[in-house]
Tab-separated table of C-alpha atoms in Angstrom:
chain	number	residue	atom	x	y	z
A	1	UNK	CA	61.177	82.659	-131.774
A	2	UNK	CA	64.321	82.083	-129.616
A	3	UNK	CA	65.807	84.507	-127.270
A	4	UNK	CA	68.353	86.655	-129.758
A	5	UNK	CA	71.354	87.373	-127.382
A	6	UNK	CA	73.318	89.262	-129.497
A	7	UNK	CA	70.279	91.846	-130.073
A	8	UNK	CA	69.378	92.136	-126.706
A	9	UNK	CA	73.204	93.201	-125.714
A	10	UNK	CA	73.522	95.943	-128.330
A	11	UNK	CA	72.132	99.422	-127.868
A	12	UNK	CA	68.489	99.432	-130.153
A	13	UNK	CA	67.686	102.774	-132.006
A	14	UNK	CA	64.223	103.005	-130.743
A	15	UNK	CA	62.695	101.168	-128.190
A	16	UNK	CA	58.960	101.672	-127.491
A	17	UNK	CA	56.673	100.111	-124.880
A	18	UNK	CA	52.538	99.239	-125.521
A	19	UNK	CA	50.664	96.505	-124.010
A	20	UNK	CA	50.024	93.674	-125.711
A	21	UNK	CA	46.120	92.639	-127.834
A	22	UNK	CA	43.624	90.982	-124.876
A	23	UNK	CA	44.028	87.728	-124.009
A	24	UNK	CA	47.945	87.515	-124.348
A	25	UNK	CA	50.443	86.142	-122.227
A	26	UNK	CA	52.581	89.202	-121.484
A	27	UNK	CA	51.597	92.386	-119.632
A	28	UNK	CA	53.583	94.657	-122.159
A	29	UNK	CA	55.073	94.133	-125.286
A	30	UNK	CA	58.239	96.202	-126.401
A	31	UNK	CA	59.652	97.045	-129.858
A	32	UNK	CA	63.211	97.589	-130.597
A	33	UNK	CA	64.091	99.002	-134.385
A	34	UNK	CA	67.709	98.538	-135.317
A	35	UNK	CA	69.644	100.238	-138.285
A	36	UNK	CA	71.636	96.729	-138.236
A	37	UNK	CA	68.969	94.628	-139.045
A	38	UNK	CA	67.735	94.146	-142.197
A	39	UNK	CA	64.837	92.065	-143.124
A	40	UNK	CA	64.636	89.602	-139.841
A	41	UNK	CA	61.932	89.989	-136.952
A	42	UNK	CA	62.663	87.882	-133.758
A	43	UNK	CA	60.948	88.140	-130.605
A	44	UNK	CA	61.361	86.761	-127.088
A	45	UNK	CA	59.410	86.572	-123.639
A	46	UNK	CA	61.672	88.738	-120.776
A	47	UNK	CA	60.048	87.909	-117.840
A	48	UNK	CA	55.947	88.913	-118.384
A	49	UNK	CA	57.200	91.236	-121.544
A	50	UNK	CA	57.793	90.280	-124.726
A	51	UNK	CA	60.620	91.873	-126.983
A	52	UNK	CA	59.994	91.562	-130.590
A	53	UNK	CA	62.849	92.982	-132.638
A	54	UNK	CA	62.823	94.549	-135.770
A	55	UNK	CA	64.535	96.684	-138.588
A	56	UNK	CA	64.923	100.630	-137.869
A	57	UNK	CA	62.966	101.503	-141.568
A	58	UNK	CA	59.578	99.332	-140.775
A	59	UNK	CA	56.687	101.786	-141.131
A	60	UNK	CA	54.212	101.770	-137.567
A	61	UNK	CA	51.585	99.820	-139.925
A	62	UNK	CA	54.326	97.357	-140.317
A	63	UNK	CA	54.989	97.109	-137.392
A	64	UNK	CA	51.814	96.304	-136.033
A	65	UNK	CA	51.230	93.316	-138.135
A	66	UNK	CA	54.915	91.508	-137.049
A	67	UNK	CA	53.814	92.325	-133.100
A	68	UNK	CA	50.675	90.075	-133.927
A	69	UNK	CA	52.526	87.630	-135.908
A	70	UNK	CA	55.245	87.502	-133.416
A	71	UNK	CA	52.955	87.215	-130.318
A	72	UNK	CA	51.014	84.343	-132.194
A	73	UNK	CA	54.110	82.592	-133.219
A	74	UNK	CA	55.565	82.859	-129.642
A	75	UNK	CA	51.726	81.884	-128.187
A	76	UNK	CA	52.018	78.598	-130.947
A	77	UNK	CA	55.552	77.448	-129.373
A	78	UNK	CA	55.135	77.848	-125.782
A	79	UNK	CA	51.403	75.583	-126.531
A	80	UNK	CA	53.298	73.223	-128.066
A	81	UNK	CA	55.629	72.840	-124.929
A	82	UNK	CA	52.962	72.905	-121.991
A	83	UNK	CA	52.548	69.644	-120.475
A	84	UNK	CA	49.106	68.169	-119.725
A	85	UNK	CA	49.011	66.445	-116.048
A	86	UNK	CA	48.740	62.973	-117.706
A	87	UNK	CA	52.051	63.730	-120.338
A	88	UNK	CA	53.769	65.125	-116.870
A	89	UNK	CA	53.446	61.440	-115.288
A	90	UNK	CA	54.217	59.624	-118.261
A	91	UNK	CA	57.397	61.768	-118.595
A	92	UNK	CA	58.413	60.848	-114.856
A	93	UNK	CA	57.793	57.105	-115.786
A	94	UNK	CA	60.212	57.350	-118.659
A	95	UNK	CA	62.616	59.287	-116.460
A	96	UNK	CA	62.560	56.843	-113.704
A	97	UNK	CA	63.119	54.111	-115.888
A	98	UNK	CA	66.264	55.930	-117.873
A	99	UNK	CA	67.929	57.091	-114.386
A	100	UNK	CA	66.886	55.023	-111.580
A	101	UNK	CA	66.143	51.606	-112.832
A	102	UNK	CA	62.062	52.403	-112.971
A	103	UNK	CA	62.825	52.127	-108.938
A	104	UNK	CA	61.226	56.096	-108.493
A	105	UNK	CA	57.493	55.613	-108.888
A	106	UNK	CA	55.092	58.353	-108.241
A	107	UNK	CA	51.504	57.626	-107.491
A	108	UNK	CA	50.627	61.406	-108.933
A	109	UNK	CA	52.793	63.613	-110.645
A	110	UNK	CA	50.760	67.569	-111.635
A	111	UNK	CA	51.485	70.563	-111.811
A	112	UNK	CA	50.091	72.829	-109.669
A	113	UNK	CA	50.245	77.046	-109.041
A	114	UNK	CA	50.517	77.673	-105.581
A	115	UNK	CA	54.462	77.218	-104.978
A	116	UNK	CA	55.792	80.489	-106.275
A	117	UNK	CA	59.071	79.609	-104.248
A	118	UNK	CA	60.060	76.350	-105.372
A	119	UNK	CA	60.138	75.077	-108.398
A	120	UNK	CA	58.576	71.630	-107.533
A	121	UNK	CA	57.618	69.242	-104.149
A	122	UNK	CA	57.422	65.956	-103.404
A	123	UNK	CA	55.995	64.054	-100.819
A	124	UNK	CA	57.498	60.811	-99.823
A	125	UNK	CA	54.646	59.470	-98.112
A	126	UNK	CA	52.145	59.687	-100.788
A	127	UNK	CA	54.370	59.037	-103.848
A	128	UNK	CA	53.164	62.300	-105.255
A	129	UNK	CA	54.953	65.190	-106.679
A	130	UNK	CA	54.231	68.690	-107.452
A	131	UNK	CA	55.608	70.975	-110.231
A	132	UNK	CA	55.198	74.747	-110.294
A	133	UNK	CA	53.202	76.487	-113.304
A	134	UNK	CA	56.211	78.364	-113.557
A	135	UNK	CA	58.336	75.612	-115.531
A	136	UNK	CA	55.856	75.263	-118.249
A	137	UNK	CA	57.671	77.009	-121.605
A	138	UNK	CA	60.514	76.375	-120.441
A	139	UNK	CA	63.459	74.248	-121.698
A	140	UNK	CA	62.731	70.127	-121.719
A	141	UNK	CA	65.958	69.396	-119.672
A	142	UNK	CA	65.026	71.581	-117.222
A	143	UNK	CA	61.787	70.174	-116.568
A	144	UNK	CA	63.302	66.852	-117.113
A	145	UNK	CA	65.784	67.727	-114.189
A	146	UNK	CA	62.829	69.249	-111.662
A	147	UNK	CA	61.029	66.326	-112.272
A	148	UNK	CA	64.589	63.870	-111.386
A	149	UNK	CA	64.796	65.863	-108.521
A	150	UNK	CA	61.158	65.365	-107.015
A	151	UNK	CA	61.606	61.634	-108.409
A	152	UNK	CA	65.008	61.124	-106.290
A	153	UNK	CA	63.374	62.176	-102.953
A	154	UNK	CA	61.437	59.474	-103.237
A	155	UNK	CA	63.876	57.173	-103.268
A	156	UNK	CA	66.156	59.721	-100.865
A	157	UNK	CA	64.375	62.110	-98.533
A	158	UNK	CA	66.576	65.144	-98.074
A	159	UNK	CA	69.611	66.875	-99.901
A	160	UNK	CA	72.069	64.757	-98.127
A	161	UNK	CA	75.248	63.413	-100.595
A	162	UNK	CA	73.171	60.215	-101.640
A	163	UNK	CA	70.477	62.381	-103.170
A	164	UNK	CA	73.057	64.410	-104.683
A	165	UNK	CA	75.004	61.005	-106.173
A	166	UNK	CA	71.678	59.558	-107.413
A	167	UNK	CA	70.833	62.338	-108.921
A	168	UNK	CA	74.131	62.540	-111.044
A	169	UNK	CA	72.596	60.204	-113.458
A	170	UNK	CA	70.586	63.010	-114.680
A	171	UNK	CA	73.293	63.968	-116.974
A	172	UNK	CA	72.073	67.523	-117.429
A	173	UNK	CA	71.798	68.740	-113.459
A	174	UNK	CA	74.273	71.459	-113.657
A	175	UNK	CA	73.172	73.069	-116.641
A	176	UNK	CA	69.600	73.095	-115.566
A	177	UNK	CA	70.839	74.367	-111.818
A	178	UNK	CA	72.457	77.031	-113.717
A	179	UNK	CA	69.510	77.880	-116.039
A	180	UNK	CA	66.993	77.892	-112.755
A	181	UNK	CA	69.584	80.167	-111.267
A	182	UNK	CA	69.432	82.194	-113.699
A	183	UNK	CA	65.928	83.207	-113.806
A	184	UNK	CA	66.220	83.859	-109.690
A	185	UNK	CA	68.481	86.044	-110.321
A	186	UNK	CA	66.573	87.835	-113.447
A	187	UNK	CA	63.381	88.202	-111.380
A	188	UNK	CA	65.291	89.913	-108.610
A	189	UNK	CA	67.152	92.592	-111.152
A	190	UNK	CA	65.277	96.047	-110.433
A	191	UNK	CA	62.966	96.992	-113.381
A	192	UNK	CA	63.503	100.417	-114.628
A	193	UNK	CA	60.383	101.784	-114.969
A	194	UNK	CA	59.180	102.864	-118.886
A	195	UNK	CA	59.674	106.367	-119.642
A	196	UNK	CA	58.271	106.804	-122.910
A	197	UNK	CA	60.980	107.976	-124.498
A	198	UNK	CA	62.225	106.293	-127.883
């Protein structure tokens, strides 16, 4: 399900911390009962946690089973959205030939989990480009852009103003500069550790 902004701003009644069934995604899974909500269960990844929100008068047995519902609905999406190698290329192809004329042609396009500081790489030379694990679940346009990026060094090495002009057709850059952004800055906010209290 969607991130739920309004529910994460407001104050939950209880909030309790477990870690998730083995073999999922997140390291710790968190419940947060609210007298406002009625009927509705939502959940969201936060980093490696995953919130699943839900109404204050849900019994613990009921609880349990939307966790595993949530966790498999959430584990059914973010399938859905991970790129294979071979889709990754075939996406740059069609985004070379929307924004630079099919003129940005990479000899290998994967992703790969070694840059944990970059988002994605390209090497000029070699016509190939690299895109970190870390963009896979996350929003198309913002792969979309990573990928226009890595695409326009090939056709502009550096960050110079003609990268930054040919990379203007992307019409999406900002927004997807401001989404990356975003997570830097989440991943440096200090965790409070869990106390156990509800």
């Amino acid at each position: 399900m969607p991130a739920d902004p309004l529910h994460r701003a407001g104050k939950p009644q209880r909030s309790t911390t477990s870690q998730p069934p083995v073999g999922s995604r997140a390291s710790a899974i968190e419940v947060r009962r609210s007298a406002r909500r009625r009927r509705t269960v939502s959940a969201y990844r936060e980093g490696d946690r995953t919130v699943v929100l839900i109404p204050a008068r849900m019994s613990k047995a009921e609880e349990q089973r939307w966790v595993t519902v949530m966790l498999d609905k959430l584990a059914a999406q973010e399938s859905k959205r991970r790129l294979g190698d071979a889709q990754l290329a075939e996406r740059a192809e069609r985004l070379s030939a929307q924004y630079f004329d099919g003129r940005a042609r990479a000899a290998s396009v994967r992703w790969v989990t070694n840059q944990n500081t970059r988002w994605g790489s390209c090497t000029p030379a070699e016509r190939s480009i690299r895109l970190s694990h870390r963009l896979q679940g996350m929003p198309e346009y913002v792969v979309d852009y990573v990928l226009c990026h890595e695409l326009a060094h090939l056709l502009v090495p550096g960050h110079g103003p003609d990268f930054w002009r040919l990379l203007e057709a992307y019409p999406r850059t900002e927004r997807a500069r401001g989404y990356l952004e975003g997570v830097v800055a989440a991943e440096r906010l200090p965790h409070l550790p869990d106390t156990g209290e509800d």
